[in-house]
Coordinates of N, CA and C in Angstrom, one line a residue:
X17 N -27.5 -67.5 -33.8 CA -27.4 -67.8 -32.4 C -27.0 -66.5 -31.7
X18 N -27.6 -66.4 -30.8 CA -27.2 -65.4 -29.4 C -26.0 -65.5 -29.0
X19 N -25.3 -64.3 -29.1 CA -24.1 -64.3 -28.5 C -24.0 -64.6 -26.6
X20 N -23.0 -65.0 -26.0 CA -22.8 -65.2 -24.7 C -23.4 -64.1 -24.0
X21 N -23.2 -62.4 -24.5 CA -23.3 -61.4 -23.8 C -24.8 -61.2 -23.6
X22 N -25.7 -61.4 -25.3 CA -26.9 -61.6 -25.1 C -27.8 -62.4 -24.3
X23 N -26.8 -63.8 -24.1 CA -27.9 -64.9 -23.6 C -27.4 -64.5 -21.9
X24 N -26.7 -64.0 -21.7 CA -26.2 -63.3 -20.3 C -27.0 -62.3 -19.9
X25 N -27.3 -61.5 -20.8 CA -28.4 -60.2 -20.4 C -29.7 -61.0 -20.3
X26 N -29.8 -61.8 -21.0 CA -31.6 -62.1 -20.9 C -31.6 -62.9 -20.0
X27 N -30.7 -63.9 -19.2 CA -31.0 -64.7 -18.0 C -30.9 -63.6 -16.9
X28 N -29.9 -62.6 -16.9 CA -30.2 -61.8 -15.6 C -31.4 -60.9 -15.5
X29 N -31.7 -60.6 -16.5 CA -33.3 -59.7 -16.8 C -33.9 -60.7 -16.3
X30 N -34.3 -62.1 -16.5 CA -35.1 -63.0 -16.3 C -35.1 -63.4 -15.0
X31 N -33.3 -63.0 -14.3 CA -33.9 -63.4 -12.8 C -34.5 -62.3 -12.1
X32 N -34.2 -61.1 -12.6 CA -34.6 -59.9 -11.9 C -36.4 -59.6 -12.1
X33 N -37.1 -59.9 -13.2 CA -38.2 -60.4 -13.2 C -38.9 -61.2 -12.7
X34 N -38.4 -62.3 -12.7 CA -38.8 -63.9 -11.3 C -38.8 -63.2 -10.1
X35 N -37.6 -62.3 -9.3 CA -37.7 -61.4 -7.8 C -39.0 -60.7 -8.0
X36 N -38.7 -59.8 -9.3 CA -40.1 -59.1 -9.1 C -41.4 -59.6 -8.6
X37 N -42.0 -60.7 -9.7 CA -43.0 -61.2 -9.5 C -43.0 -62.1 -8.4
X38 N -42.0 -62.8 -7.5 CA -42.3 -63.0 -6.7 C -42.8 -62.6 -5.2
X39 N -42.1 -61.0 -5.2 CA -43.0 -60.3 -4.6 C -44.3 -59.8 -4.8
X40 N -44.5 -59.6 -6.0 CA -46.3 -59.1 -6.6 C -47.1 -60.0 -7.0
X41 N -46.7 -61.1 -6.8 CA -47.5 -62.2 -7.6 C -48.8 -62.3 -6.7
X42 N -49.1 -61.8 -5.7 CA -50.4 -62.3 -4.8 C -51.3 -60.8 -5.4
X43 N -50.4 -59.7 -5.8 CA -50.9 -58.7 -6.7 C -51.9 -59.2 -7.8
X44 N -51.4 -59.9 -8.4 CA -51.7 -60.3 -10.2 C -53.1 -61.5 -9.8
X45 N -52.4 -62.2 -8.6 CA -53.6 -63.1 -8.0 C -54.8 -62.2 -7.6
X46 N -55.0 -61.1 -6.6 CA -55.9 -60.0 -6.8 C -56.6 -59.6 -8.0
X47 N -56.0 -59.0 -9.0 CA -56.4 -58.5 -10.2 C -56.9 -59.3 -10.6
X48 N -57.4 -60.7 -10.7 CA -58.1 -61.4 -11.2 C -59.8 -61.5 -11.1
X49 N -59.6 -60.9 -9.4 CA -60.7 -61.0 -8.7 C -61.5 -59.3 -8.9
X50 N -60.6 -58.2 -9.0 CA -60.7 -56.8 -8.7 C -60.4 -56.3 -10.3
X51 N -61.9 -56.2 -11.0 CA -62.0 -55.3 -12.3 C -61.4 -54.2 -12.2
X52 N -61.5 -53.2 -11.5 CA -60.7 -52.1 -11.2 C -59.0 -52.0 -11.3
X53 N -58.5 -53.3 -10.5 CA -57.2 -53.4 -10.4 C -56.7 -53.9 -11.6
X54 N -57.3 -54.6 -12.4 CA -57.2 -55.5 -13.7 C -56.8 -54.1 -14.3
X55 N -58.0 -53.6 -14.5 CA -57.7 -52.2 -15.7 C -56.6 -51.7 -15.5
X56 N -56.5 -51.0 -14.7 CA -55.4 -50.5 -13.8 C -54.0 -51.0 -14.3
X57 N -54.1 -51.9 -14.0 CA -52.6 -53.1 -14.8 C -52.8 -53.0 -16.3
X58 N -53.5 -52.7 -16.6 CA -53.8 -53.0 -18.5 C -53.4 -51.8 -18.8
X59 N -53.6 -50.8 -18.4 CA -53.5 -49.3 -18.5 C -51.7 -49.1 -18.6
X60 N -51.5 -49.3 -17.1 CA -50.0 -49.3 -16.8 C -49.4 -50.0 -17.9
X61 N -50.0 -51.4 -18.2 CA -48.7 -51.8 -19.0 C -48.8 -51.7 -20.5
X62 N -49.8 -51.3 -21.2 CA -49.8 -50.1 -22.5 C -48.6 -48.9 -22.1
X63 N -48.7 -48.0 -21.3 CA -47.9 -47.6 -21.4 C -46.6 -47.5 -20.9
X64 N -46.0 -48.9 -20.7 CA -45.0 -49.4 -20.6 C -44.8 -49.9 -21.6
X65 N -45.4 -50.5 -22.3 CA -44.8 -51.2 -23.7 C -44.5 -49.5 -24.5
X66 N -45.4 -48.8 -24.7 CA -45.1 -47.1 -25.3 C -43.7 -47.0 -25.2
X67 N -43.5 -47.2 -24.0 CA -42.0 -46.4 -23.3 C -41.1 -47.2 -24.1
X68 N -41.2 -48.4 -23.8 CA -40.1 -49.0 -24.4 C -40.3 -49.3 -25.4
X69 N -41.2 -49.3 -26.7 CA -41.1 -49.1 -28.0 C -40.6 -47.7 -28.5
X70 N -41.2 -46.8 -28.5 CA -41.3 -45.3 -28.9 C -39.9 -44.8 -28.1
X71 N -40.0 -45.0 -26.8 CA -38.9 -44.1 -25.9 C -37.8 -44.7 -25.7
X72 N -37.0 -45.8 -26.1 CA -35.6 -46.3 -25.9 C -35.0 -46.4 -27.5
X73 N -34.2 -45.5 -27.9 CA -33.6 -45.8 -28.9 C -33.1 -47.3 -29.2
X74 N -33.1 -47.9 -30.5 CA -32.9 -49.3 -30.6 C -33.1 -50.1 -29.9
X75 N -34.6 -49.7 -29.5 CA -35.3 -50.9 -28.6 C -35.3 -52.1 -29.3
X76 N -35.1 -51.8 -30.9 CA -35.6 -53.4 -32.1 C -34.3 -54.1 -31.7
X77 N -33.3 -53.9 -31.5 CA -31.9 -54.5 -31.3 C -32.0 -55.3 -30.2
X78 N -32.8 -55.1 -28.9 CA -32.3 -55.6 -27.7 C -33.7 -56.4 -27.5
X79 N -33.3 -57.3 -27.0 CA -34.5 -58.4 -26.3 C -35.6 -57.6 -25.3
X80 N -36.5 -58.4 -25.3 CA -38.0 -57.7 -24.9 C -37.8 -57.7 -23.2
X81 N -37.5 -58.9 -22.7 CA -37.0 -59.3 -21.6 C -35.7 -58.3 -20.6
X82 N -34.8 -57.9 -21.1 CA -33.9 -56.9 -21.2 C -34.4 -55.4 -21.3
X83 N -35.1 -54.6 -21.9 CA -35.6 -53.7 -21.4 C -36.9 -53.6 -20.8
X84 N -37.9 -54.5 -20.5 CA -38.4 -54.8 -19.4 C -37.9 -55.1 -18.0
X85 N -36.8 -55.5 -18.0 CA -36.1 -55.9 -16.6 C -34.9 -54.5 -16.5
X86 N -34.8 -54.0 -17.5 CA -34.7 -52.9 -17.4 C -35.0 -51.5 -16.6
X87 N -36.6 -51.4 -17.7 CA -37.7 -50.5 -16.8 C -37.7 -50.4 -15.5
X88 N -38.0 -51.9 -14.9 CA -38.1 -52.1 -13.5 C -37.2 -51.5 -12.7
X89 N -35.9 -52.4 -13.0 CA -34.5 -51.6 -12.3 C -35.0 -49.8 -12.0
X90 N -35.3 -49.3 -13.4 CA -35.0 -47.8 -13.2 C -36.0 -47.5 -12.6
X91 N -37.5 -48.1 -12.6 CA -38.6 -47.7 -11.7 C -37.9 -47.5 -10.4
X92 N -37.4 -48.7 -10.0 CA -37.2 -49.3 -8.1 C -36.1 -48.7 -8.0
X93 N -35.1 -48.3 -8.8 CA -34.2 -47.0 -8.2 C -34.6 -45.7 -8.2
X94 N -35.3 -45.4 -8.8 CA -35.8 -43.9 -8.6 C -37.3 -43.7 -7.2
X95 N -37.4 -45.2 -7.0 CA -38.5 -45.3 -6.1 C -37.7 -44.8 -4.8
X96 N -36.6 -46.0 -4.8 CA -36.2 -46.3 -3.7 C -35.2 -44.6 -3.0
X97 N -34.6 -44.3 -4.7 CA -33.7 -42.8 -4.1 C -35.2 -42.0 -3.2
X98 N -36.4 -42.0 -3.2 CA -37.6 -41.1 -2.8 C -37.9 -41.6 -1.6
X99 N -37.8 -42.6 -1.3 CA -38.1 -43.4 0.4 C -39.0 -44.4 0.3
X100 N -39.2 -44.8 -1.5 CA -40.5 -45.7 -1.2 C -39.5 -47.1 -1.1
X101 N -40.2 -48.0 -0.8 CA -40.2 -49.1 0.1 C -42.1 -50.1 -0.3
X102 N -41.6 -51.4 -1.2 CA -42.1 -52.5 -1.4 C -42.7 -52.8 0.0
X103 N -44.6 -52.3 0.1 CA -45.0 -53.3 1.2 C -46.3 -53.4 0.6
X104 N -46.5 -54.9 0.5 CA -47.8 -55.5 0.2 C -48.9 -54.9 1.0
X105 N -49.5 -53.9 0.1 CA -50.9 -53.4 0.4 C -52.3 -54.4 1.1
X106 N -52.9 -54.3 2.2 CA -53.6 -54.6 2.6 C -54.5 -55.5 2.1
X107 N -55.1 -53.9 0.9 CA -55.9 -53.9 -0.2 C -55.3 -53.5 -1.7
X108 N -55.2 -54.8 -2.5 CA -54.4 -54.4 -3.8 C -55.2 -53.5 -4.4
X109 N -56.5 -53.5 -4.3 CA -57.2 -52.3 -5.1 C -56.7 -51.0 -5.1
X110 N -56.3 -50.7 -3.2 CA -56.2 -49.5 -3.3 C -54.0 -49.4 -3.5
X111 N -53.6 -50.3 -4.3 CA -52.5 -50.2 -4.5 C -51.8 -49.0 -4.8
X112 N -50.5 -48.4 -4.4 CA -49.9 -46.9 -4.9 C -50.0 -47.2 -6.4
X113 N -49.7 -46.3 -6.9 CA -49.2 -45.7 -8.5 C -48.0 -46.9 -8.7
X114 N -47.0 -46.8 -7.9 CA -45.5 -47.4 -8.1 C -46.2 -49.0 -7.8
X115 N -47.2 -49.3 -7.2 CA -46.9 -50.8 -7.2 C -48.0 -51.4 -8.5
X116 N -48.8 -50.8 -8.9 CA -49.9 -51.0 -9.8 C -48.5 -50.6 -11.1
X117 N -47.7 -50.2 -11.2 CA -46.9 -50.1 -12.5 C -45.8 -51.2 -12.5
X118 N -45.3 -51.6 -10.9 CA -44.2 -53.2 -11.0 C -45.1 -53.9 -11.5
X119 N -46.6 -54.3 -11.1 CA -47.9 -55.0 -11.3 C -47.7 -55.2 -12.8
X120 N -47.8 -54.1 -13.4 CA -47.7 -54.4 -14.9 C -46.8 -54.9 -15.5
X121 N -45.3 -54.3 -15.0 CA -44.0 -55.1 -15.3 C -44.4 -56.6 -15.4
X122 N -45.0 -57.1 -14.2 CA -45.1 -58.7 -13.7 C -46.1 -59.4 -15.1
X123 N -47.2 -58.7 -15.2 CA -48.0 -59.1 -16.0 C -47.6 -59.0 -17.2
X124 N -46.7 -57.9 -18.1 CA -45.9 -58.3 -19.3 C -45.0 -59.6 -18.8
X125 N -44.1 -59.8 -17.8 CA -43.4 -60.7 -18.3 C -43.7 -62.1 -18.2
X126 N -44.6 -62.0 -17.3 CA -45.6 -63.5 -17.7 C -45.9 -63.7 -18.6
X127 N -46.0 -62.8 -19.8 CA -46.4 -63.5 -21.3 C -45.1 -64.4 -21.9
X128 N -44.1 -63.7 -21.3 CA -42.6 -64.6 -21.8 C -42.8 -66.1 -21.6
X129 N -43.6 -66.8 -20.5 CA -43.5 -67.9 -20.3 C -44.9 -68.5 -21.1
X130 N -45.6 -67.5 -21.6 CA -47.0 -68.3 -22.4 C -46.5 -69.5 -23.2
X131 N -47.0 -70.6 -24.1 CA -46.5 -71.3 -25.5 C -46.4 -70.7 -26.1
X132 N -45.8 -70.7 -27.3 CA -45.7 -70.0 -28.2 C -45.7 -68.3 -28.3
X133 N -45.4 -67.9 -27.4 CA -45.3 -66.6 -27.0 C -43.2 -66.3 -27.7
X134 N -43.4 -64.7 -28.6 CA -43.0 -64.3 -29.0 C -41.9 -63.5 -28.2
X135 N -40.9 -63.7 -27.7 CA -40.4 -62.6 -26.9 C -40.0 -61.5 -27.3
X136 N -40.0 -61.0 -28.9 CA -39.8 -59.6 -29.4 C -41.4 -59.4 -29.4
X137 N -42.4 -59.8 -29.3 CA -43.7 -59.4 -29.2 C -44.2 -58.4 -27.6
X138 N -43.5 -58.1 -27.5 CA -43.7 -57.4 -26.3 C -43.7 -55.9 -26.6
X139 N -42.7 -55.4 -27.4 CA -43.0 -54.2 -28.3 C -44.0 -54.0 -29.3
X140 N -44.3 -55.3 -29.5 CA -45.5 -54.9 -31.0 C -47.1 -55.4 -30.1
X141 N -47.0 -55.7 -29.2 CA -48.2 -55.7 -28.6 C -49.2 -54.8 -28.2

């Protein structure tokens, strides 16, 4: 059984992921329709799973959920220290770099809610 501190980390990652996606989610609704934007998201979030397999020491130790809600955190503060600022693109196709990579965030952690979905499967994916 999950310690307190664990099942504490994975519910806050998990709320901080639900904010995400509930701002990008008409994103992910897009990409369904836009082959281009699809890829785009498929691309980004390969190499997001990279980062946080290969690139976080003891990534095997910590929940999949937790350094994905992670990532994000340090995406949107390093956005935010630059002046960027979250605004729903017009046209998701022609989405920035930074929003087509939360896009990806959104779309890994939607696999957390699949059936039978694996939540250390997010690194071995």
């Amino acid at each position: 059984m999950a310690s307190w501190v664990a099942q504490w980390a994975e519910l806050s990652a998990r709320r901080t992921l639900d904010r995400l996606g509930e701002q990008l989610g008409a994103g992910l609704l897009a990409a369904a329709a836009v082959p281009g934007l699809l890829a785009a998201i498929d691309q980004h979030a390969a190499a997001v799973r990279d980062i946080l397999t290969f690139g976080v020491e003891g990534s095997t130790a910590v929940a999949g959920v937790v350094l994905l809600a992670g990532y994000a955190n340090g995406v949107l503060d390093q956005a935010r220290e630059h002046g960027w600022a979250f605004a729903a693109p017009a046209d998701w196709a022609a989405a920035d770099w930074l929003t087509a990579r939360l896009l990806a965030v959104c779309a890994l952690a939607r696999r957390f809610d699949e059936p039978g979905y694996d939540p250390r499967a997010l690194l071995e994916a």
